[in-house]
Short mmCIF file of N, CA and C in Angstrom, two decimals:
data_model
loop_
_atom_site.label_atom_id
_atom_site.label_comp_id
_atom_site.label_asym_id
_atom_site.label_seq_id
_atom_site.Cartn_x
_atom_site.Cartn_y
_atom_site.Cartn_z
N MET A 5 -29.64 -12.33 1.24
CA MET A 5 -30.05 -11.09 1.85
C MET A 5 -28.81 -10.23 2.09
N LEU A 6 -28.92 -8.96 1.76
CA LEU A 6 -27.82 -8.03 2.03
C LEU A 6 -27.74 -7.78 3.52
N ARG A 7 -26.51 -7.79 4.01
CA ARG A 7 -26.28 -7.52 5.43
C ARG A 7 -25.38 -6.30 5.56
N PRO A 8 -25.58 -5.48 6.58
CA PRO A 8 -24.68 -4.35 6.80
C PRO A 8 -23.29 -4.85 7.21
N VAL A 9 -22.27 -4.17 6.72
CA VAL A 9 -20.89 -4.52 7.03
C VAL A 9 -20.43 -3.68 8.22
N LEU A 10 -19.92 -4.35 9.25
CA LEU A 10 -19.38 -3.63 10.41
C LEU A 10 -18.23 -2.75 9.96
N GLN A 11 -18.13 -1.58 10.53
CA GLN A 11 -17.10 -0.62 10.16
C GLN A 11 -16.16 -0.36 11.33
N TYR A 12 -14.87 -0.30 11.02
CA TYR A 12 -13.86 0.09 12.00
C TYR A 12 -14.23 1.48 12.52
N PRO A 13 -14.17 1.72 13.80
CA PRO A 13 -13.54 0.99 14.90
C PRO A 13 -14.48 0.11 15.72
N ASP A 14 -15.51 -0.45 15.14
CA ASP A 14 -16.43 -1.32 15.87
C ASP A 14 -15.63 -2.41 16.59
N PRO A 15 -15.74 -2.50 17.92
CA PRO A 15 -14.93 -3.46 18.67
C PRO A 15 -15.24 -4.92 18.33
N ARG A 16 -16.40 -5.18 17.76
CA ARG A 16 -16.72 -6.57 17.38
C ARG A 16 -15.78 -7.10 16.32
N LEU A 17 -15.17 -6.21 15.53
CA LEU A 17 -14.24 -6.66 14.49
C LEU A 17 -12.97 -7.28 15.08
N SER A 18 -12.75 -7.10 16.38
CA SER A 18 -11.58 -7.69 17.05
C SER A 18 -11.91 -9.03 17.69
N GLN A 19 -13.13 -9.46 17.55
CA GLN A 19 -13.58 -10.71 18.17
C GLN A 19 -13.15 -11.91 17.34
N LYS A 20 -12.71 -12.98 18.01
CA LYS A 20 -12.35 -14.22 17.31
C LYS A 20 -13.62 -15.01 16.99
N SER A 21 -13.56 -15.72 15.88
CA SER A 21 -14.70 -16.50 15.43
C SER A 21 -14.61 -17.95 15.89
N GLU A 22 -15.77 -18.56 16.03
CA GLU A 22 -15.87 -19.96 16.45
C GLU A 22 -15.90 -20.87 15.23
N PRO A 23 -15.35 -22.07 15.36
CA PRO A 23 -15.44 -23.03 14.23
C PRO A 23 -16.89 -23.40 13.95
N VAL A 24 -17.14 -23.76 12.71
CA VAL A 24 -18.45 -24.25 12.30
C VAL A 24 -18.50 -25.74 12.63
N ASP A 25 -19.53 -26.14 13.38
CA ASP A 25 -19.63 -27.54 13.81
C ASP A 25 -20.25 -28.45 12.76
N GLY A 26 -21.03 -27.90 11.87
CA GLY A 26 -21.67 -28.70 10.84
C GLY A 26 -22.33 -27.79 9.82
N ILE A 27 -22.58 -28.34 8.64
CA ILE A 27 -23.21 -27.56 7.57
C ILE A 27 -24.73 -27.63 7.78
N THR A 28 -25.26 -26.57 8.37
CA THR A 28 -26.68 -26.50 8.67
C THR A 28 -27.35 -25.51 7.72
N GLU A 29 -28.66 -25.42 7.81
CA GLU A 29 -29.38 -24.42 7.01
C GLU A 29 -28.96 -23.02 7.43
N GLU A 30 -28.64 -22.83 8.70
CA GLU A 30 -28.16 -21.53 9.18
C GLU A 30 -26.85 -21.15 8.48
N ILE A 31 -25.95 -22.11 8.34
CA ILE A 31 -24.67 -21.86 7.68
C ILE A 31 -24.89 -21.61 6.19
N ARG A 32 -25.78 -22.37 5.57
CA ARG A 32 -26.09 -22.14 4.16
C ARG A 32 -26.67 -20.74 3.95
N GLY A 33 -27.53 -20.30 4.86
CA GLY A 33 -28.09 -18.95 4.78
C GLY A 33 -27.02 -17.89 4.97
N LEU A 34 -26.09 -18.14 5.90
CA LEU A 34 -24.97 -17.22 6.13
C LEU A 34 -24.13 -17.08 4.87
N VAL A 35 -23.83 -18.20 4.23
CA VAL A 35 -23.03 -18.17 3.00
C VAL A 35 -23.75 -17.37 1.92
N GLN A 36 -25.06 -17.56 1.78
CA GLN A 36 -25.80 -16.81 0.77
C GLN A 36 -25.80 -15.31 1.09
N ASP A 37 -25.96 -14.98 2.37
CA ASP A 37 -25.93 -13.56 2.77
C ASP A 37 -24.56 -12.95 2.48
N LEU A 38 -23.49 -13.69 2.75
CA LEU A 38 -22.14 -13.20 2.45
C LEU A 38 -21.96 -12.98 0.95
N LYS A 39 -22.43 -13.92 0.15
CA LYS A 39 -22.33 -13.78 -1.30
C LYS A 39 -23.11 -12.56 -1.79
N ASP A 40 -24.35 -12.43 -1.32
CA ASP A 40 -25.19 -11.31 -1.73
C ASP A 40 -24.54 -9.97 -1.36
N THR A 41 -24.00 -9.91 -0.16
CA THR A 41 -23.37 -8.69 0.31
C THR A 41 -22.13 -8.37 -0.50
N LEU A 42 -21.29 -9.37 -0.75
CA LEU A 42 -20.06 -9.15 -1.53
C LEU A 42 -20.39 -8.72 -2.96
N ILE A 43 -21.38 -9.36 -3.57
CA ILE A 43 -21.76 -8.99 -4.94
C ILE A 43 -22.25 -7.54 -4.98
N SER A 44 -23.02 -7.15 -3.98
CA SER A 44 -23.58 -5.80 -3.98
C SER A 44 -22.52 -4.73 -3.76
N ILE A 45 -21.53 -5.02 -2.93
CA ILE A 45 -20.50 -4.03 -2.60
C ILE A 45 -19.31 -4.13 -3.54
N GLY A 46 -18.98 -5.34 -3.94
CA GLY A 46 -17.79 -5.59 -4.75
C GLY A 46 -16.61 -5.90 -3.85
N GLY A 47 -15.64 -6.55 -4.42
CA GLY A 47 -14.44 -6.90 -3.66
C GLY A 47 -14.01 -8.32 -3.97
N VAL A 48 -12.91 -8.70 -3.36
CA VAL A 48 -12.32 -10.02 -3.59
C VAL A 48 -12.83 -11.03 -2.59
N GLY A 49 -13.22 -10.57 -1.41
CA GLY A 49 -13.68 -11.50 -0.39
C GLY A 49 -14.38 -10.80 0.75
N ILE A 50 -15.00 -11.63 1.59
CA ILE A 50 -15.68 -11.15 2.79
C ILE A 50 -15.67 -12.29 3.80
N ALA A 51 -15.59 -11.92 5.07
CA ALA A 51 -15.60 -12.90 6.15
C ALA A 51 -16.84 -12.68 7.02
N ALA A 52 -17.35 -13.76 7.59
CA ALA A 52 -18.57 -13.69 8.40
C ALA A 52 -18.51 -12.64 9.52
N PRO A 53 -17.37 -12.46 10.21
CA PRO A 53 -17.36 -11.43 11.25
C PRO A 53 -17.65 -10.03 10.74
N GLN A 54 -17.40 -9.79 9.46
CA GLN A 54 -17.65 -8.46 8.90
C GLN A 54 -19.14 -8.13 8.86
N ILE A 55 -20.00 -9.16 8.93
CA ILE A 55 -21.44 -8.91 9.00
C ILE A 55 -21.98 -9.28 10.38
N GLY A 56 -21.07 -9.38 11.35
CA GLY A 56 -21.48 -9.60 12.73
C GLY A 56 -21.80 -11.03 13.10
N VAL A 57 -21.34 -11.99 12.31
CA VAL A 57 -21.54 -13.41 12.61
C VAL A 57 -20.17 -14.02 12.86
N PHE A 58 -19.94 -14.48 14.07
CA PHE A 58 -18.60 -14.89 14.46
C PHE A 58 -18.40 -16.39 14.32
N LYS A 59 -18.50 -16.80 13.06
CA LYS A 59 -18.26 -18.18 12.63
C LYS A 59 -17.12 -18.15 11.61
N ARG A 60 -16.38 -19.24 11.53
CA ARG A 60 -15.20 -19.30 10.66
C ARG A 60 -15.65 -19.63 9.22
N VAL A 61 -16.16 -18.60 8.55
CA VAL A 61 -16.64 -18.73 7.17
C VAL A 61 -16.16 -17.51 6.39
N VAL A 62 -15.56 -17.76 5.22
CA VAL A 62 -15.18 -16.67 4.32
C VAL A 62 -15.67 -17.00 2.92
N ILE A 63 -15.80 -15.96 2.12
CA ILE A 63 -16.11 -16.09 0.70
C ILE A 63 -14.95 -15.45 -0.05
N LEU A 64 -14.41 -16.16 -1.03
CA LEU A 64 -13.37 -15.59 -1.89
C LEU A 64 -13.81 -15.69 -3.34
N ASP A 65 -13.48 -14.68 -4.09
CA ASP A 65 -13.75 -14.67 -5.53
C ASP A 65 -12.59 -15.37 -6.22
N LEU A 66 -12.80 -16.62 -6.60
CA LEU A 66 -11.73 -17.41 -7.21
C LEU A 66 -11.32 -16.88 -8.58
N SER A 67 -12.20 -16.14 -9.25
CA SER A 67 -11.83 -15.60 -10.56
C SER A 67 -10.66 -14.61 -10.42
N GLN A 68 -10.51 -14.00 -9.25
CA GLN A 68 -9.42 -13.06 -9.01
C GLN A 68 -8.06 -13.77 -9.01
N ALA A 69 -8.05 -15.05 -8.69
CA ALA A 69 -6.79 -15.80 -8.65
C ALA A 69 -6.18 -15.92 -10.04
N ARG A 70 -7.02 -15.82 -11.07
CA ARG A 70 -6.53 -15.93 -12.44
C ARG A 70 -6.10 -14.59 -13.02
N HIS A 71 -6.22 -13.54 -12.21
CA HIS A 71 -5.81 -12.19 -12.63
C HIS A 71 -6.49 -11.77 -13.94
N ASP A 72 -7.72 -12.19 -14.11
CA ASP A 72 -8.47 -11.84 -15.31
C ASP A 72 -9.64 -10.95 -14.91
N PRO A 73 -9.52 -9.65 -15.09
CA PRO A 73 -10.58 -8.75 -14.66
C PRO A 73 -11.90 -8.97 -15.40
N ASP A 74 -11.85 -9.64 -16.55
CA ASP A 74 -13.07 -9.88 -17.31
C ASP A 74 -13.73 -11.22 -16.97
N ALA A 75 -13.08 -12.03 -16.13
CA ALA A 75 -13.65 -13.33 -15.77
C ALA A 75 -14.88 -13.11 -14.89
N PRO A 76 -15.91 -13.93 -15.08
CA PRO A 76 -17.09 -13.80 -14.22
C PRO A 76 -16.73 -14.19 -12.78
N GLN A 77 -17.43 -13.58 -11.84
CA GLN A 77 -17.18 -13.91 -10.44
C GLN A 77 -17.43 -15.39 -10.20
N GLU A 78 -16.59 -15.97 -9.39
CA GLU A 78 -16.73 -17.37 -8.98
C GLU A 78 -16.53 -17.38 -7.47
N LEU A 79 -17.62 -17.19 -6.73
CA LEU A 79 -17.55 -17.02 -5.29
C LEU A 79 -17.55 -18.37 -4.58
N ALA A 80 -16.48 -18.63 -3.83
CA ALA A 80 -16.32 -19.91 -3.15
C ALA A 80 -16.50 -19.75 -1.64
N PRO A 81 -17.45 -20.49 -1.06
CA PRO A 81 -17.56 -20.49 0.39
C PRO A 81 -16.48 -21.41 0.98
N LEU A 82 -15.78 -20.90 1.97
CA LEU A 82 -14.71 -21.66 2.62
C LEU A 82 -15.02 -21.71 4.11
N ILE A 83 -15.27 -22.90 4.60
CA ILE A 83 -15.69 -23.10 5.98
C ILE A 83 -14.53 -23.67 6.78
N ASN A 84 -14.29 -23.08 7.94
CA ASN A 84 -13.18 -23.45 8.82
C ASN A 84 -11.83 -23.45 8.09
N PRO A 85 -11.52 -22.36 7.39
CA PRO A 85 -10.26 -22.32 6.65
C PRO A 85 -9.04 -22.32 7.57
N VAL A 86 -8.01 -23.03 7.11
CA VAL A 86 -6.73 -23.08 7.81
C VAL A 86 -5.67 -22.64 6.81
N LEU A 87 -4.89 -21.65 7.20
CA LEU A 87 -3.87 -21.08 6.33
C LEU A 87 -2.51 -21.68 6.64
N THR A 88 -1.75 -22.01 5.59
CA THR A 88 -0.39 -22.51 5.74
C THR A 88 0.52 -21.66 4.86
N VAL A 89 1.62 -21.21 5.43
CA VAL A 89 2.59 -20.42 4.67
C VAL A 89 3.45 -21.38 3.84
N LEU A 90 3.49 -21.17 2.54
CA LEU A 90 4.31 -21.98 1.64
C LEU A 90 5.63 -21.30 1.31
N ASP A 91 5.62 -19.98 1.24
CA ASP A 91 6.85 -19.21 1.00
C ASP A 91 6.81 -17.99 1.90
N PRO A 92 7.64 -17.97 2.95
CA PRO A 92 7.58 -16.86 3.91
C PRO A 92 8.26 -15.57 3.44
N ALA A 93 8.86 -15.59 2.25
CA ALA A 93 9.51 -14.36 1.78
C ALA A 93 8.50 -13.22 1.81
N PRO A 94 8.92 -12.06 2.31
CA PRO A 94 7.96 -10.95 2.42
C PRO A 94 7.51 -10.42 1.07
N HIS A 95 6.24 -10.08 1.03
CA HIS A 95 5.63 -9.52 -0.17
C HIS A 95 4.65 -8.45 0.29
N GLU A 96 4.63 -7.32 -0.40
CA GLU A 96 3.71 -6.23 -0.05
C GLU A 96 2.65 -6.05 -1.11
N GLU A 97 1.43 -5.84 -0.65
CA GLU A 97 0.31 -5.50 -1.53
C GLU A 97 -0.41 -4.30 -0.95
N ASN A 98 -1.03 -3.52 -1.81
CA ASN A 98 -1.84 -2.40 -1.39
C ASN A 98 -3.23 -2.95 -1.06
N GLU A 99 -3.59 -2.95 0.23
CA GLU A 99 -4.84 -3.57 0.66
C GLU A 99 -5.87 -2.53 1.08
N GLY A 100 -7.11 -2.91 0.90
CA GLY A 100 -8.25 -2.16 1.39
C GLY A 100 -9.19 -3.16 2.04
N CYS A 101 -10.28 -2.68 2.61
CA CYS A 101 -11.18 -3.58 3.33
C CYS A 101 -12.58 -2.99 3.35
N LEU A 102 -13.58 -3.85 3.20
CA LEU A 102 -14.97 -3.39 3.27
C LEU A 102 -15.28 -2.80 4.64
N SER A 103 -14.56 -3.24 5.68
CA SER A 103 -14.79 -2.75 7.04
C SER A 103 -13.95 -1.53 7.40
N VAL A 104 -13.05 -1.14 6.51
CA VAL A 104 -12.20 0.03 6.73
C VAL A 104 -12.33 0.91 5.49
N PRO A 105 -13.44 1.63 5.38
CA PRO A 105 -13.73 2.36 4.14
C PRO A 105 -12.77 3.52 3.87
N ASP A 106 -12.58 3.77 2.60
CA ASP A 106 -11.81 4.93 2.14
C ASP A 106 -10.37 4.95 2.64
N PHE A 107 -9.78 3.77 2.79
CA PHE A 107 -8.38 3.72 3.22
C PHE A 107 -7.72 2.49 2.62
N ARG A 108 -6.52 2.70 2.10
CA ARG A 108 -5.70 1.61 1.58
C ARG A 108 -4.30 1.80 2.10
N ALA A 109 -3.59 0.68 2.28
CA ALA A 109 -2.21 0.77 2.75
C ALA A 109 -1.46 -0.47 2.29
N ARG A 110 -0.16 -0.32 2.16
CA ARG A 110 0.70 -1.45 1.81
C ARG A 110 0.90 -2.30 3.05
N VAL A 111 0.65 -3.61 2.89
CA VAL A 111 0.76 -4.56 3.99
C VAL A 111 1.75 -5.64 3.58
N ARG A 112 2.67 -5.93 4.47
CA ARG A 112 3.67 -6.97 4.23
C ARG A 112 3.16 -8.29 4.80
N ARG A 113 3.16 -9.30 3.94
CA ARG A 113 2.70 -10.64 4.32
C ARG A 113 3.60 -11.67 3.64
N PRO A 114 3.49 -12.95 4.05
CA PRO A 114 4.22 -13.99 3.33
C PRO A 114 3.78 -14.04 1.86
N ARG A 115 4.72 -14.34 0.98
CA ARG A 115 4.50 -14.31 -0.47
C ARG A 115 3.48 -15.35 -0.95
N ARG A 116 3.58 -16.58 -0.46
CA ARG A 116 2.74 -17.67 -0.98
C ARG A 116 2.14 -18.47 0.17
N VAL A 117 0.83 -18.74 0.06
CA VAL A 117 0.13 -19.47 1.11
C VAL A 117 -0.81 -20.52 0.51
N ALA A 118 -1.21 -21.45 1.36
CA ALA A 118 -2.25 -22.43 1.01
C ALA A 118 -3.38 -22.26 2.00
N LEU A 119 -4.57 -22.55 1.54
CA LEU A 119 -5.74 -22.47 2.39
C LEU A 119 -6.51 -23.78 2.24
N ASP A 120 -6.76 -24.45 3.36
CA ASP A 120 -7.54 -25.69 3.36
C ASP A 120 -8.82 -25.44 4.15
N ALA A 121 -9.94 -25.87 3.58
CA ALA A 121 -11.24 -25.64 4.19
C ALA A 121 -12.18 -26.74 3.70
N VAL A 122 -13.45 -26.58 4.02
CA VAL A 122 -14.49 -27.44 3.43
C VAL A 122 -15.51 -26.54 2.76
N ASP A 123 -16.22 -27.11 1.78
CA ASP A 123 -17.26 -26.35 1.08
C ASP A 123 -18.62 -26.66 1.72
N LEU A 124 -19.69 -26.21 1.09
CA LEU A 124 -21.03 -26.42 1.66
C LEU A 124 -21.49 -27.88 1.61
N ASP A 125 -20.78 -28.72 0.87
CA ASP A 125 -21.09 -30.15 0.86
C ASP A 125 -20.20 -30.91 1.82
N GLY A 126 -19.35 -30.18 2.56
CA GLY A 126 -18.43 -30.82 3.49
C GLY A 126 -17.21 -31.42 2.82
N LYS A 127 -17.03 -31.12 1.52
CA LYS A 127 -15.89 -31.65 0.78
C LYS A 127 -14.67 -30.75 0.99
N PRO A 128 -13.48 -31.36 1.06
CA PRO A 128 -12.27 -30.56 1.25
C PRO A 128 -12.00 -29.64 0.06
N VAL A 129 -11.49 -28.46 0.37
CA VAL A 129 -11.08 -27.47 -0.64
C VAL A 129 -9.64 -27.10 -0.32
N HIS A 130 -8.80 -27.12 -1.34
CA HIS A 130 -7.40 -26.70 -1.17
C HIS A 130 -7.12 -25.63 -2.22
N LEU A 131 -6.70 -24.45 -1.75
CA LEU A 131 -6.34 -23.35 -2.63
C LEU A 131 -4.91 -22.92 -2.33
N GLU A 132 -4.23 -22.47 -3.35
CA GLU A 132 -2.92 -21.87 -3.16
C GLU A 132 -2.92 -20.52 -3.84
N GLY A 133 -2.25 -19.57 -3.21
CA GLY A 133 -2.21 -18.24 -3.79
C GLY A 133 -0.93 -17.52 -3.44
N GLU A 134 -0.53 -16.63 -4.35
CA GLU A 134 0.64 -15.81 -4.09
C GLU A 134 0.35 -14.39 -4.54
N GLY A 135 1.20 -13.47 -4.10
CA GLY A 135 1.02 -12.08 -4.49
C GLY A 135 -0.33 -11.55 -4.02
N TYR A 136 -1.02 -10.88 -4.92
CA TYR A 136 -2.30 -10.24 -4.60
C TYR A 136 -3.32 -11.23 -4.04
N TYR A 137 -3.49 -12.37 -4.70
CA TYR A 137 -4.51 -13.32 -4.25
C TYR A 137 -4.10 -13.99 -2.94
N GLY A 138 -2.81 -14.27 -2.78
CA GLY A 138 -2.34 -14.81 -1.50
C GLY A 138 -2.60 -13.84 -0.37
N ALA A 139 -2.40 -12.54 -0.64
CA ALA A 139 -2.68 -11.52 0.37
C ALA A 139 -4.17 -11.50 0.70
N ALA A 140 -5.03 -11.66 -0.31
CA ALA A 140 -6.47 -11.68 -0.08
C ALA A 140 -6.87 -12.88 0.80
N MET A 141 -6.26 -14.02 0.55
CA MET A 141 -6.54 -15.20 1.36
C MET A 141 -6.15 -14.94 2.82
N GLN A 142 -5.00 -14.33 3.02
CA GLN A 142 -4.54 -14.03 4.38
C GLN A 142 -5.41 -12.96 5.03
N HIS A 143 -5.78 -11.96 4.26
CA HIS A 143 -6.61 -10.85 4.75
C HIS A 143 -7.94 -11.39 5.28
N GLU A 144 -8.61 -12.23 4.49
CA GLU A 144 -9.93 -12.74 4.90
C GLU A 144 -9.83 -13.68 6.09
N THR A 145 -8.82 -14.53 6.14
CA THR A 145 -8.69 -15.42 7.30
C THR A 145 -8.28 -14.64 8.55
N ASP A 146 -7.56 -13.53 8.38
CA ASP A 146 -7.25 -12.67 9.53
C ASP A 146 -8.53 -12.22 10.23
N HIS A 147 -9.56 -11.88 9.45
CA HIS A 147 -10.83 -11.44 10.05
C HIS A 147 -11.36 -12.47 11.04
N LEU A 148 -11.15 -13.74 10.76
CA LEU A 148 -11.66 -14.80 11.63
C LEU A 148 -10.97 -14.80 12.99
N ASP A 149 -9.79 -14.20 13.04
CA ASP A 149 -9.04 -14.11 14.30
C ASP A 149 -9.10 -12.71 14.90
N GLY A 150 -10.00 -11.88 14.38
CA GLY A 150 -10.18 -10.54 14.91
C GLY A 150 -9.07 -9.57 14.54
N VAL A 151 -8.42 -9.82 13.41
CA VAL A 151 -7.31 -8.97 12.96
C VAL A 151 -7.73 -8.26 11.68
N LEU A 152 -7.53 -6.94 11.66
CA LEU A 152 -7.79 -6.14 10.46
C LEU A 152 -6.46 -5.79 9.81
N PHE A 153 -6.49 -5.46 8.53
CA PHE A 153 -5.24 -5.13 7.86
C PHE A 153 -4.57 -3.92 8.49
N ILE A 154 -5.34 -3.01 9.08
CA ILE A 154 -4.72 -1.85 9.72
C ILE A 154 -3.98 -2.22 11.00
N ASP A 155 -4.23 -3.42 11.52
CA ASP A 155 -3.45 -3.91 12.66
C ASP A 155 -2.04 -4.29 12.22
N ARG A 156 -1.83 -4.40 10.91
CA ARG A 156 -0.54 -4.83 10.36
C ARG A 156 0.26 -3.69 9.73
N ILE A 157 -0.22 -2.47 9.88
CA ILE A 157 0.51 -1.33 9.31
C ILE A 157 1.18 -0.55 10.44
N SER A 158 1.96 0.44 10.08
CA SER A 158 2.69 1.22 11.08
C SER A 158 1.73 2.00 11.97
N TYR A 159 2.20 2.26 13.16
CA TYR A 159 1.43 3.05 14.12
C TYR A 159 1.09 4.42 13.55
N LEU A 160 2.04 5.02 12.86
CA LEU A 160 1.83 6.36 12.29
C LEU A 160 0.70 6.36 11.27
N LYS A 161 0.73 5.40 10.33
CA LYS A 161 -0.32 5.35 9.30
C LYS A 161 -1.69 5.10 9.92
N ARG A 162 -1.73 4.22 10.90
CA ARG A 162 -3.01 3.93 11.55
C ARG A 162 -3.50 5.16 12.33
N SER A 163 -2.60 5.86 12.99
CA SER A 163 -2.98 7.06 13.74
C SER A 163 -3.57 8.12 12.81
N LEU A 164 -2.98 8.28 11.64
CA LEU A 164 -3.50 9.25 10.68
C LEU A 164 -4.91 8.88 10.24
N TYR A 165 -5.15 7.57 10.02
CA TYR A 165 -6.49 7.14 9.64
C TYR A 165 -7.47 7.38 10.80
N ASP A 166 -7.06 7.07 12.02
CA ASP A 166 -7.92 7.29 13.19
C ASP A 166 -8.29 8.77 13.32
N LYS A 167 -7.32 9.66 13.10
CA LYS A 167 -7.60 11.11 13.17
C LYS A 167 -8.61 11.51 12.10
N LYS A 168 -8.45 10.96 10.90
CA LYS A 168 -9.37 11.27 9.81
C LYS A 168 -10.79 10.82 10.18
N LEU A 169 -10.92 9.65 10.77
CA LEU A 169 -12.24 9.15 11.18
C LEU A 169 -12.88 10.06 12.23
N LYS A 170 -12.09 10.43 13.22
CA LYS A 170 -12.62 11.31 14.28
C LYS A 170 -13.08 12.64 13.71
N LYS A 171 -12.30 13.19 12.79
CA LYS A 171 -12.64 14.46 12.16
C LYS A 171 -13.94 14.33 11.36
N ASN A 172 -14.08 13.25 10.61
CA ASN A 172 -15.28 13.04 9.79
C ASN A 172 -16.53 12.84 10.66
N ARG A 173 -16.37 12.25 11.83
CA ARG A 173 -17.51 12.04 12.73
C ARG A 173 -18.02 13.35 13.30
N LYS A 174 -17.12 14.31 13.48
CA LYS A 174 -17.50 15.60 14.06
C LYS A 174 -18.28 16.44 13.06
N MET A 175 -18.12 16.16 11.78
CA MET A 175 -18.79 16.96 10.74
C MET A 175 -20.25 16.64 10.66
#
């Protein structure tokens, strides 16, 4: 089922998510809703808080890790993901977000990371990513802690986006 995506500045996007205690039918339904929503909107990933469910669940398009734009989508549910920095050297990517429409900005993050989680069968999943895909892994797990990519940019850039939003609301 398609779910509406919360939009900045909705204060719920700053809320931290709770761990998933077990793989239930509710969690399976959440994963399907996240997949349906991501497929309909497009993108590399989506996190449960973006649809107003504050559980530690993200979906990542693993085909993006291969940098092959023609590869079919391979959407992986990642439950209770834990991020580990493998190479802290700074790396910048131009990021956007389903919850922050019509805005992109360069965000500095660690170059290479690992993500450990479980899948819908409770089996361990280990992913490693660098550059663009590593940034996507960090971006989606940030949502679980109530952090948006605009929280990681300069005050000036964020202020300009906030002014644009206020102006558009008045129209």
